[in-house]
XYZ file of C-alpha atoms in Angstrom:
737
model
C 0.023 -0.005 -0.018
C 1.524 3.625 -0.804
C 1.893 5.594 2.083
C 0.244 8.969 2.438
C 2.735 11.620 3.559
C 0.372 13.989 5.780
C 0.855 17.561 5.316
C -2.639 17.767 6.766
C -4.041 15.731 9.354
C -7.531 15.112 10.821
C -7.998 11.803 11.928
C -11.677 10.810 11.996
C -13.192 8.726 14.731
C -13.513 5.853 12.287
C -10.406 4.872 10.182
C -10.779 7.328 7.109
C -8.146 10.129 6.807
C -10.099 13.186 5.650
C -7.895 15.938 3.740
C -9.210 19.411 2.263
C -7.080 21.402 -0.438
C -7.940 24.503 -1.999
C -6.952 24.934 -5.672
C -5.030 28.071 -7.029
C -5.020 27.063 -10.840
C -5.743 24.129 -12.901
C -4.565 20.513 -11.684
C -1.501 18.677 -12.691
C -1.905 15.293 -13.835
C -1.137 13.943 -10.880
C -3.714 15.751 -8.868
C -7.028 14.186 -7.523
C -6.005 10.620 -7.719
C -5.924 10.188 -4.005
C -2.146 9.510 -3.753
C 0.969 11.558 -2.956
C 2.961 11.176 -6.373
C 4.885 13.456 -8.646
C 6.159 16.188 -7.034
C 3.404 16.357 -4.511
C 4.296 17.032 -0.673
C 0.647 15.770 0.261
C -2.061 14.077 -0.994
C -3.051 15.806 -4.374
C -1.526 18.916 -3.318
C 1.846 20.704 -3.105
C 4.781 20.596 -5.759
C 3.436 21.735 -9.224
C -0.072 20.733 -8.690
C -1.408 24.429 -7.925
C -3.244 22.888 -5.033
C -2.257 24.514 -1.301
C -2.164 21.890 1.237
C -4.358 22.875 3.952
C -2.637 22.276 7.472
C -4.627 20.600 9.818
C -2.400 19.634 12.781
C -5.102 17.923 15.226
C -4.273 14.349 16.198
C -6.884 12.234 17.490
C -9.180 9.283 16.345
C -8.368 5.777 14.984
C -6.009 4.923 12.142
C -6.351 1.696 10.098
C -4.080 2.581 7.216
C -0.657 3.759 6.855
C 0.106 7.643 7.749
C 3.504 9.545 7.847
C 3.594 12.667 10.014
C 5.309 16.076 8.495
C 7.983 17.339 10.827
C 7.562 20.487 9.585
C 4.136 20.465 11.270
C 3.732 20.957 15.237
C 1.187 18.595 15.863
C -1.823 18.889 18.776
C -3.002 15.796 20.504
C -6.372 16.885 21.409
C -7.509 13.089 22.418
C -6.733 9.514 21.930
C -5.114 8.557 18.742
C -5.377 4.516 18.158
C -3.261 2.715 15.531
C -5.497 -0.038 14.816
C -4.896 -3.736 13.520
C -3.218 -2.906 10.208
C -2.626 0.562 10.483
C 0.796 2.156 11.013
C 1.933 5.931 11.955
C 5.381 6.932 10.759
C 6.974 9.697 12.592
C 9.840 11.250 11.055
C 12.851 13.137 12.905
C 12.191 16.374 14.105
C 8.493 16.016 14.582
C 7.073 17.405 17.771
C 3.764 16.233 19.210
C 1.933 18.726 22.039
C -0.844 16.872 23.972
C -3.793 18.291 25.966
C -6.600 16.442 27.331
C -5.141 14.790 30.737
C -6.080 10.865 30.544
C -8.080 11.490 27.299
C -4.960 12.325 25.318
C -2.696 9.376 24.594
C -1.046 7.353 21.576
C -1.738 3.718 21.598
C -0.541 1.070 19.140
C -3.123 -1.909 19.277
C -2.378 -5.473 18.427
C -1.639 -5.553 14.809
C -0.981 -1.988 14.410
C 2.794 -0.674 13.855
C 4.291 2.625 15.104
C 7.612 3.781 13.345
C 9.363 6.508 15.313
C 12.346 7.934 13.380
C 14.211 10.278 15.489
C 17.771 10.681 15.229
C 20.338 11.957 17.640
C 20.603 15.386 16.244
C 16.800 15.721 15.916
C 14.569 13.283 18.100
C 10.632 12.981 17.972
C 9.472 14.752 20.950
C 5.766 13.929 22.367
C 5.517 16.787 25.216
C 2.677 18.433 27.101
C 1.090 21.577 25.105
C 0.188 23.327 28.632
C 1.620 26.768 28.951
C 3.200 25.511 32.146
C 3.973 21.913 31.666
C 4.001 19.923 34.536
C 3.982 16.036 35.484
C 0.872 14.313 34.701
C -0.438 16.811 31.786
C -1.181 13.704 29.522
C -1.169 10.155 28.844
C 1.603 8.721 27.326
C 2.703 6.212 24.801
C 1.154 2.715 24.764
C 2.463 -0.251 22.712
C 0.108 -3.612 22.451
C 1.625 -6.837 21.143
C 1.184 -10.480 20.987
C 4.081 -11.799 22.723
C 3.536 -13.848 25.801
C 2.936 -12.642 29.368
C 2.135 -14.598 32.580
C -1.598 -12.925 32.808
C -3.088 -15.441 30.655
C -3.951 -15.962 27.198
C -4.518 -12.475 26.659
C -5.060 -9.478 28.861
C -6.513 -5.687 28.829
C -4.033 -2.862 29.243
C -4.305 -0.916 32.299
C -4.816 2.441 30.155
C -6.208 2.419 26.749
C -8.463 -0.647 27.497
C -6.705 -2.650 24.703
C -6.112 -6.370 24.370
C -2.378 -7.614 24.672
C -0.634 -10.880 25.106
C -0.235 -14.182 22.963
C 2.164 -16.783 21.673
C 4.152 -14.661 19.047
C 7.378 -14.224 20.796
C 8.934 -12.387 17.818
C 6.019 -10.045 17.270
C 6.544 -6.978 15.895
C 4.876 -3.596 16.662
C 7.412 -1.438 14.802
C 10.378 0.702 15.547
C 10.745 3.482 18.395
C 14.205 5.267 17.994
C 15.436 8.466 19.445
C 11.923 9.486 21.158
C 11.699 12.031 24.016
C 8.412 11.632 26.042
C 7.651 14.556 28.611
C 4.991 15.215 31.124
C 3.299 12.134 30.842
C 1.424 10.112 33.756
C -1.971 11.574 33.596
C -4.091 10.078 36.689
C -7.257 8.328 36.561
C -7.129 7.074 40.156
C -4.146 5.990 42.818
C -3.667 2.640 41.080
C -4.566 3.472 37.536
C -2.179 5.786 35.888
C -0.087 6.267 32.578
C 3.470 5.830 32.361
C 5.684 7.827 30.112
C 6.104 4.576 27.463
C 4.197 1.568 28.515
C 4.731 -1.743 26.678
C 2.190 -4.424 26.929
C 3.122 -7.939 25.678
C 5.272 -6.485 23.081
C 7.441 -8.676 21.128
C 11.107 -9.208 20.223
C 10.346 -8.122 16.736
C 9.933 -4.324 17.799
C 12.762 -2.263 18.090
C 13.133 0.204 21.267
C 16.061 2.308 21.796
C 17.175 5.642 22.531
C 14.203 6.590 24.337
C 13.981 9.174 27.125
C 11.085 9.674 29.665
C 11.472 13.240 31.244
C 9.176 14.343 34.233
C 6.626 11.803 33.989
C 3.730 11.281 36.766
C 4.153 8.034 37.418
C 6.629 5.197 36.023
C 8.839 6.396 33.145
C 9.408 3.173 31.261
C 7.428 0.094 31.897
C 7.426 -3.538 30.416
C 4.238 -5.533 31.205
C 5.179 -8.977 29.909
C 6.594 -9.412 26.231
C 9.660 -10.337 24.892
C 10.903 -6.761 23.434
C 14.386 -5.566 24.152
C 15.136 -2.248 25.629
C 18.634 -0.433 24.854
C 19.563 2.903 25.555
C 16.720 4.117 27.597
C 16.759 7.114 29.855
C 14.609 7.974 32.934
C 14.535 11.449 34.464
C 12.583 12.590 37.434
C 9.690 10.130 37.166
C 6.919 10.368 39.656
C 7.038 6.577 41.021
C 9.515 4.290 39.584
C 12.099 4.979 36.985
C 12.006 1.708 34.714
C 9.744 -0.807 35.845
C 9.072 -4.722 34.271
C 6.641 -7.232 35.446
C 4.205 -9.992 34.247
C 6.816 -12.365 32.736
C 8.798 -10.003 30.840
C 11.488 -12.116 28.946
C 13.876 -9.388 27.395
C 17.361 -7.921 27.644
C 17.929 -4.304 29.011
C 21.275 -2.663 28.073
C 22.721 0.775 28.591
C 20.124 2.260 30.906
C 20.552 5.785 32.538
C 18.233 6.663 35.503
C 18.097 9.672 37.938
C 15.764 11.555 39.783
C 13.162 9.096 40.324
C 10.682 9.237 43.512
C 10.700 5.565 44.504
C 12.855 2.776 42.921
C 15.218 2.914 40.238
C 14.159 -0.319 38.989
C 11.362 -2.155 39.896
C 11.402 -5.772 38.871
C 8.400 -7.925 39.457
C 6.983 -11.564 38.250
C 3.139 -11.133 38.844
C 1.252 -9.057 41.627
C -1.563 -11.538 42.192
C 0.853 -14.769 41.986
C 4.404 -14.472 42.425
C 4.971 -17.985 41.119
C 2.963 -17.281 37.741
C 4.473 -18.590 34.602
C 6.371 -17.750 32.458
C 8.424 -16.307 35.161
C 10.201 -12.762 34.487
C 13.366 -13.310 33.195
C 15.647 -10.247 32.648
C 19.078 -9.630 31.653
C 20.458 -6.235 32.398
C 23.561 -5.084 32.024
C 25.502 -1.525 31.736
C 23.086 0.320 34.178
C 23.861 3.650 36.233
C 20.976 4.431 38.960
C 21.793 8.048 40.469
C 19.563 8.615 43.472
C 18.495 9.676 45.908
C 15.834 6.587 45.819
C 13.064 5.558 48.464
C 12.705 2.050 47.595
C 16.123 0.794 46.343
C 17.969 1.130 43.410
C 16.620 -2.237 42.831
C 13.013 -3.423 44.283
C 12.776 -7.300 43.651
C 9.210 -7.773 44.309
C 5.961 -9.960 43.676
C 8.181 -13.104 43.294
C 10.601 -11.009 41.312
C 11.851 -13.439 38.682
C 15.128 -14.650 37.249
C 17.463 -11.756 36.973
C 21.164 -11.569 35.744
C 22.510 -8.185 36.220
C 26.156 -6.951 35.485
C 27.975 -3.860 35.371
C 25.520 -1.649 37.594
C 26.890 1.674 38.689
C 24.637 2.994 41.744
C 25.116 6.351 43.614
C 23.895 8.320 46.190
C 21.302 5.933 47.385
C 20.778 4.479 50.991
C 19.475 0.833 49.914
C 20.873 -1.078 47.059
C 18.204 -3.919 46.985
C 14.691 -3.809 48.489
C 12.881 -7.121 49.353
C 9.788 -7.128 51.461
C 9.806 -9.950 54.220
C 6.559 -10.787 53.283
C 7.532 -11.845 49.628
C 7.984 -15.433 50.028
C 8.335 -16.097 46.598
C 10.840 -13.425 45.917
C 12.824 -15.017 48.757
C 12.512 -18.244 47.397
C 14.115 -17.313 44.250
C 17.081 -15.255 45.973
C 17.995 -18.701 47.681
C 17.832 -20.688 44.529
C 20.425 -18.190 43.160
C 17.701 -16.792 40.869
C 19.079 -13.249 41.202
C 22.720 -12.557 40.556
C 24.098 -9.118 40.379
C 27.725 -9.111 39.495
C 30.047 -5.833 39.100
C 27.868 -3.848 41.280
C 29.638 -0.359 42.212
C 27.996 1.973 45.205
C 29.483 5.359 44.850
C 28.946 8.486 47.307
C 26.433 6.405 49.306
C 23.714 8.136 51.148
C 23.479 8.261 55.302
C 22.307 5.138 56.423
C 23.040 2.838 53.230
C 22.426 -0.599 53.402
C 23.239 -2.924 50.672
C 19.808 -4.606 50.866
C 16.996 -5.310 53.223
C 16.741 -9.019 52.405
C 17.533 -10.763 55.387
C 17.394 -14.306 54.216
C 20.427 -16.779 54.322
C 21.744 -15.972 50.811
C 23.494 -12.713 51.145
C 25.994 -13.106 48.174
C 23.715 -12.514 45.082
C 25.447 -8.887 45.185
C 28.998 -8.999 44.276
C 30.778 -5.688 44.042
C 33.367 -4.785 41.498
C 34.286 -1.706 39.134
C 31.561 -0.459 36.834
C 31.034 2.390 34.296
C 27.219 1.560 34.255
C 25.775 3.068 31.455
C 29.009 4.703 30.283
C 30.102 7.572 32.452
C 29.284 6.070 35.774
C 27.020 8.619 37.803
C 27.546 11.500 34.929
C 25.285 11.150 31.571
C 26.733 8.614 29.232
C 27.951 10.039 25.850
C 25.250 8.315 23.816
C 22.364 10.678 25.688
C 24.254 13.595 24.226
C 21.986 16.121 22.230
C 18.683 14.327 21.916
C 17.807 14.230 25.825
C 16.758 16.660 28.336
C 17.717 17.565 31.852
C 20.982 15.883 31.727
C 24.651 17.743 31.506
C 24.961 16.946 28.236
C 21.427 17.004 26.734
C 20.340 19.393 23.647
C 18.514 22.196 23.800
C 14.821 22.383 23.089
C 13.464 25.747 21.701
C 10.319 27.364 22.286
C 8.673 30.418 20.978
C 7.466 32.935 23.532
C 4.658 35.461 23.349
C 1.121 36.416 24.277
C -0.305 36.617 27.609
C 0.209 34.847 31.103
C -2.879 34.879 33.062
C -2.226 32.008 35.417
C 1.006 30.720 37.033
C 3.769 30.071 34.200
C 7.221 28.846 35.054
C 9.857 28.672 31.993
C 12.185 25.686 31.826
C 16.109 26.626 31.889
C 16.591 23.808 29.560
C 14.536 25.376 26.523
C 15.918 28.050 24.600
C 13.302 30.405 24.407
C 12.628 32.793 21.245
C 10.799 36.111 22.348
C 8.820 36.786 18.968
C 6.214 39.241 20.201
C 5.193 40.923 23.288
C 4.857 38.540 26.155
C 2.523 40.204 28.836
C 1.806 38.915 32.757
C -1.503 40.061 33.350
C -3.435 40.862 36.515
C -3.186 37.924 38.669
C -0.779 36.203 36.649
C 2.745 35.214 37.591
C 5.912 34.370 35.592
C 8.831 32.534 37.296
C 12.026 32.230 35.317
C 14.731 29.979 36.831
C 18.338 30.207 36.924
C 20.263 29.871 33.599
C 17.291 30.719 31.258
C 18.221 32.242 28.088
C 15.509 34.443 26.109
C 16.564 35.612 22.884
C 14.307 38.090 21.139
C 13.733 38.912 17.532
C 11.287 41.708 16.492
C 12.348 45.052 17.258
C 9.494 47.133 19.246
C 7.219 44.155 18.892
C 9.219 41.950 20.916
C 9.498 42.812 24.848
C 8.478 41.351 28.219
C 5.743 43.021 30.338
C 4.483 42.900 33.405
C 1.167 44.430 34.188
C -0.299 46.077 37.398
C -1.482 42.873 39.629
C 0.839 40.469 37.467
C 4.076 39.264 38.969
C 7.580 38.237 37.598
C 9.938 36.020 39.643
C 13.428 36.167 37.887
C 15.238 33.495 40.028
C 18.916 33.777 38.274
C 22.249 33.343 40.373
C 25.614 34.531 40.413
C 26.719 31.443 38.644
C 23.986 30.956 36.575
C 21.918 34.395 35.518
C 18.767 34.668 33.598
C 19.768 36.222 30.127
C 17.398 38.133 27.932
C 19.212 39.153 24.772
C 18.902 39.501 20.978
C 18.221 36.481 18.605
C 20.115 38.258 15.627
C 22.755 36.410 14.407
C 25.028 39.756 14.880
C 23.434 41.646 17.910
C 23.190 45.189 17.895
C 21.794 48.102 20.466
C 18.069 48.345 19.537
C 17.560 44.833 18.296
C 14.368 44.402 20.667
C 12.422 46.015 23.547
C 13.281 45.084 26.851
C 11.766 44.177 30.162
C 8.847 46.778 31.559
C 7.286 46.494 35.093
C 4.078 48.262 36.004
C 2.926 48.626 39.533
C 0.614 50.330 41.847
C 2.842 52.578 43.675
C 2.851 56.275 43.764
C 4.155 58.697 41.140
C 3.956 62.424 40.203
C 2.535 61.993 37.102
C -1.338 61.728 38.111
C -3.215 59.052 39.977
C -2.503 56.643 36.957
C -0.458 56.903 33.845
C 0.356 55.096 30.790
C 3.721 53.504 30.186
C 5.648 55.030 27.642
C 6.428 51.657 25.985
C 3.752 48.666 26.005
C 0.768 50.970 26.752
C -0.071 49.664 30.237
C -1.589 51.628 33.270
C 0.786 52.306 36.252
C 0.617 54.278 39.547
C -1.450 54.181 42.536
C -1.334 54.427 46.220
C 0.485 51.230 47.127
C 3.710 52.056 48.524
C 4.398 48.466 49.311
C 3.108 46.750 46.039
C 5.017 44.119 45.102
C 5.591 43.229 41.101
C 7.391 39.972 42.349
C 11.175 39.707 42.341
C 14.228 40.154 39.931
C 17.877 38.991 40.828
C 20.643 37.917 38.687
C 19.155 39.327 35.283
C 21.041 40.463 32.383
C 19.424 42.001 29.544
C 21.242 42.781 26.346
C 20.852 44.810 23.090
C 17.490 46.458 24.158
C 16.295 49.949 23.339
C 14.087 49.272 20.082
C 13.334 52.471 18.812
C 9.586 54.010 18.040
C 10.723 57.537 17.211
C 13.101 59.966 18.753
C 11.010 60.546 22.247
C 9.906 56.804 22.304
C 12.330 53.973 22.841
C 12.845 51.215 25.215
C 14.960 51.077 27.800
C 16.980 47.972 29.221
C 14.639 47.760 32.355
C 11.794 50.354 32.830
C 10.006 50.126 36.105
C 6.846 52.288 36.095
C 5.254 52.947 39.465
C 6.799 49.654 40.850
C 6.327 49.172 44.693
C 9.026 48.618 47.565
C 7.493 45.163 47.792
C 9.284 44.131 44.782
C 12.887 42.769 45.012
C 15.298 44.453 42.389
C 18.787 43.397 42.503
C 22.028 42.289 40.482
C 20.683 43.392 37.590
C 22.840 44.420 34.303
C 22.057 46.366 31.257
C 24.389 45.562 28.433
C 24.818 47.676 25.161
C 21.328 48.912 24.963
C 19.995 51.485 22.825
C 18.402 53.798 25.130
C 18.720 54.103 28.935
C 20.055 51.178 30.663
C 17.665 50.973 33.647
C 14.909 53.424 34.359
C 12.737 54.223 37.437
C 9.308 56.140 36.573
C 8.232 56.975 40.017
C 7.442 54.122 42.324
C 9.037 53.022 45.599
C 11.035 49.996 44.830
C 14.910 50.138 45.489
C 17.562 49.175 43.280
C 20.832 47.222 44.754
C 23.611 45.878 43.122
C 22.812 47.323 39.528
C 25.161 47.575 36.299
C 25.004 49.577 33.259
C 27.472 49.102 30.438
C 27.462 50.951 27.117
C 24.047 52.614 27.190
C 22.956 54.518 24.342
C 21.681 57.014 26.226
C 21.724 57.586 30.047
C 23.314 54.768 32.031
C 20.793 54.790 35.102
C 17.688 57.068 35.243
C 14.766 57.824 37.824
C 12.244 60.483 37.462
C 8.580 61.104 38.148
C 8.730 61.133 41.955
C 10.815 58.057 42.448
C 11.040 57.355 46.268
C 13.291 54.394 46.302
C 16.988 53.974 47.377
C 19.986 52.836 45.220
C 23.185 50.940 46.753
C 26.145 49.707 44.768
C 25.711 50.860 41.126
C 28.634 50.543 38.758
C 28.277 52.447 35.486
C 30.369 52.224 32.491
C 30.510 53.456 28.877
C 27.122 55.291 28.664
C 26.592 57.897 25.767
C 25.372 60.626 28.185
C 24.939 61.038 31.792
C 26.083 58.413 34.038
C 22.911 59.246 36.409
C 20.018 61.209 35.194
C 17.852 62.247 38.350
C 14.675 64.223 37.405
C 11.511 65.253 39.097
C 8.778 65.523 36.421
C 9.566 66.662 32.824
C 6.253 68.917 32.794
C 6.332 70.202 36.275
C 9.664 70.277 37.862
C 7.845 70.954 41.359
C 5.471 68.278 41.129
C 4.921 66.120 44.066
C 5.620 63.714 45.415
C 9.007 64.892 44.721
C 11.866 62.357 43.665
C 13.416 61.466 46.846
C 16.455 59.018 46.967
C 19.532 57.935 48.852
C 22.385 56.866 46.671
C 25.271 54.924 48.132
C 28.313 53.203 46.793
C 28.334 54.323 43.213
C 31.168 53.971 40.357
C 30.865 56.055 37.165
C 33.230 55.448 34.622
C 33.667 57.833 31.914
C 33.804 59.110 29.577
C 30.458 61.076 29.987
C 28.836 63.708 27.814
C 26.246 64.962 30.193
C 27.988 64.755 33.500
C 28.216 61.997 36.082
C 25.256 63.218 37.477
C 22.579 65.278 35.563
C 20.205 66.689 38.147
C 17.399 68.015 35.786
C 14.047 68.784 35.534
C 13.358 69.735 39.365
C 15.882 67.353 40.155
C 14.541 66.459 43.562
C 15.938 65.341 47.137
C 19.125 63.415 46.687
C 21.409 62.200 49.180
C 24.466 60.614 47.997
C 27.362 59.200 49.524
C 30.526 57.463 48.325
C 30.389 58.409 44.692
C 33.267 57.456 42.653
C 34.074 59.033 39.189
C 36.740 58.014 36.860
C 37.662 59.876 33.547
C 34.890 62.200 33.655
C 34.890 65.728 32.232
C 31.828 67.160 34.280
C 30.605 65.907 37.761
C 27.516 67.550 38.091
C 25.546 68.924 35.163
C 22.425 71.367 35.918
C 20.773 73.308 33.121
C 20.853 77.235 33.823
C 17.300 77.018 32.614
C 16.302 74.624 35.387
C 14.796 76.915 38.132
C 13.246 74.213 40.110
C 16.429 72.139 39.911
C 18.106 75.133 41.044
C 15.499 75.595 43.823
C 16.353 72.447 45.531
C 20.131 72.792 45.414
C 19.683 75.922 47.191
C 17.575 74.292 49.742
C 20.149 71.946 50.231
C 17.950 69.237 48.950
C 21.010 67.950 47.010
C 24.041 66.574 48.988
C 27.074 64.545 47.757
C 29.728 63.706 50.180
C 32.923 61.537 49.839
C 32.845 62.595 45.974
C 35.931 61.444 44.311
C 37.242 62.580 40.770
C 39.981 60.018 39.839
C 41.849 60.256 36.513
C 39.836 63.328 35.462
C 39.341 64.014 31.761
C 40.842 67.174 30.119
C 38.878 70.113 31.098
C 37.109 68.937 34.105
C 34.215 70.949 35.481
C 32.974 69.427 39.080
C 29.638 71.086 38.298
C 28.347 73.622 35.593
C 25.848 74.794 38.457
C 26.407 78.422 38.736
C 24.003 79.341 41.668
C 24.885 80.571 45.315
C 25.308 77.114 46.672
C 28.528 75.695 45.708
C 28.752 73.461 48.676
C 26.125 70.794 47.876
C 29.115 68.324 47.354
C 32.189 67.637 49.408
C 34.910 65.827 47.846
C 36.613 62.801 49.657
C 38.069 59.257 49.012
C 35.472 56.693 47.906
C 35.532 53.085 46.768
C 32.432 53.361 44.630
C 30.784 50.203 44.165
C 33.504 48.299 45.837
C 36.695 48.540 43.834
C 36.500 52.498 42.422
C 36.972 52.049 38.604
C 37.296 48.049 38.448
C 34.589 45.827 38.216
C 33.426 45.275 41.753
C 33.558 41.780 43.298
C 29.844 41.179 43.648
C 29.575 41.730 39.704
C 31.793 38.550 39.403
C 30.349 35.741 37.049
C 26.828 36.969 35.942
C 27.860 40.315 34.100
C 29.319 40.786 30.641
C 31.830 43.679 29.432
C 33.293 44.480 32.712
């Protein structure tokens, strides 16, 4: 039968595949014959046919013919997709399937059906959650049912999917699964009925299962229910129950398994839950296994009669128990006493407190023979064969996802994903966005690409000194102004009215909540921001509009921004440990009644002022007046508008320990700014321990010409910590210093 190459997929609830096409011009000779031929890329569409293929990416229903998916389409699994007897589904390398619908959403292969998952190390097939904030248990998983023997009777019904499995065909063939990553599976019906990541029911040895990872599954990662299929190069990461499980008379070989982060047993090996002596008895040969703890039910849980296990070259790290055997499991004990369980070249490394080789108390305690082992390849470290196609391991490849739209619930990004910011990504009122350490977001799209937090929304940027969050340009050759930046809007007071609209992102800000919280921003680096609408409307690296004191804002760098590096528009939020490097306008700016404090700021390479401090651009005497205390500041020139530009009424500034290097002007004040002058004459601007180090030619300490020339006092200063040199607290997470 000729295989249909699926450019558009709607699987009906029967066996038919319905496809729709629209014509641009007259059909070519191969059109309208119901098959893919000539230069068609779909059924009667694409190529030179003049027919445009409609892309319908929904997957569900029953399949009884041969279908091949299209890796250029991201598919949505909206319900159960069943490959029936005589049906086959081929999934090429690079195909991504995103599932929604909890227990109703899964892919299953019935007896006689086949699945061919043809991923590669560079381009695996990925089955994952379609949720905005994926979590374990979001959907079912992949279920394969074959005709190979089990010890549950002639046939049985699968725990999930309700499909028949089992039989007498030891070499039964359900297809081939290679380089598959399956994520966030394990949807739960009840406490005894849950999906696994990959469930193999009576699958025969004619089936290929290798290079498969279960990642963040809610139940077991991979489980064999009888059958004779072998499993090679398997990875189970962060399973909610056992990592890899086999039972019901499985008679296969497992080779090169890497297991980490499971909640219960590393490997659970059983014979039969109802009859530990059921036949055929589980007969497993395992070799080259790494199990990285902690575990709560042993590296190996030998249970329900166990079976005949031969295990060699097993590396076990960070566990408190090697082999668990229940004292009430008489059938399992009998097999141990009969030497049916043998484990050779077992290496225990970095054992946990209270470690025991086994809790088995019978006479035969020699079934574990220690020796040197490399396990799955590199001991506790990720083996080389996992490189690129896995997730969550040290050598895993990077998954890419696009970011845009709105956040109205709780969304947590994943540091293992490379995010592409393709448009506005706005955290709405009631929404929470959490960005863990090490996350990198690359933006494309100029002024249309930015991240914003609306009033009532919150953002939690949880970087670290060794692993900051980075928001940067996605351009091949990044440049200042490539994208917008980060915008936070809060409900704290400003002097531009009860509320106002942000200059960028068009969001409301301001109010009366001094302690308003927009979340927490720590160890963040923003790069190549400052996309320009026009000469008076540009993004900054980070813009804080009416942000309240309940917000944490510290360890933040703006690098190579097109406009200001960091700017406070009113509000009461404090800013500590801030870095601005190579800003296209002012380095750090505040205005509109900002009433926060700044401590430890390192500024270098800005085009205009090191710090620009204003009250209000329309009314320099507006209230509440900008009032701030700044301490421990380094400004490294040159500057073109002063180390400090006190403007538009300035405000009430107390500044101590201000270090400058290579500047030609200390404090700039326009002679036409009467409100700023009034503030200086009223002693509202005081600067102490003001040091001018290595001044530029023609240094003017201030161009203010009023009567009060004593508003600053020179002294020795360490600035942000090391004078002109990068401060110690900036090590590791900043660039360009």
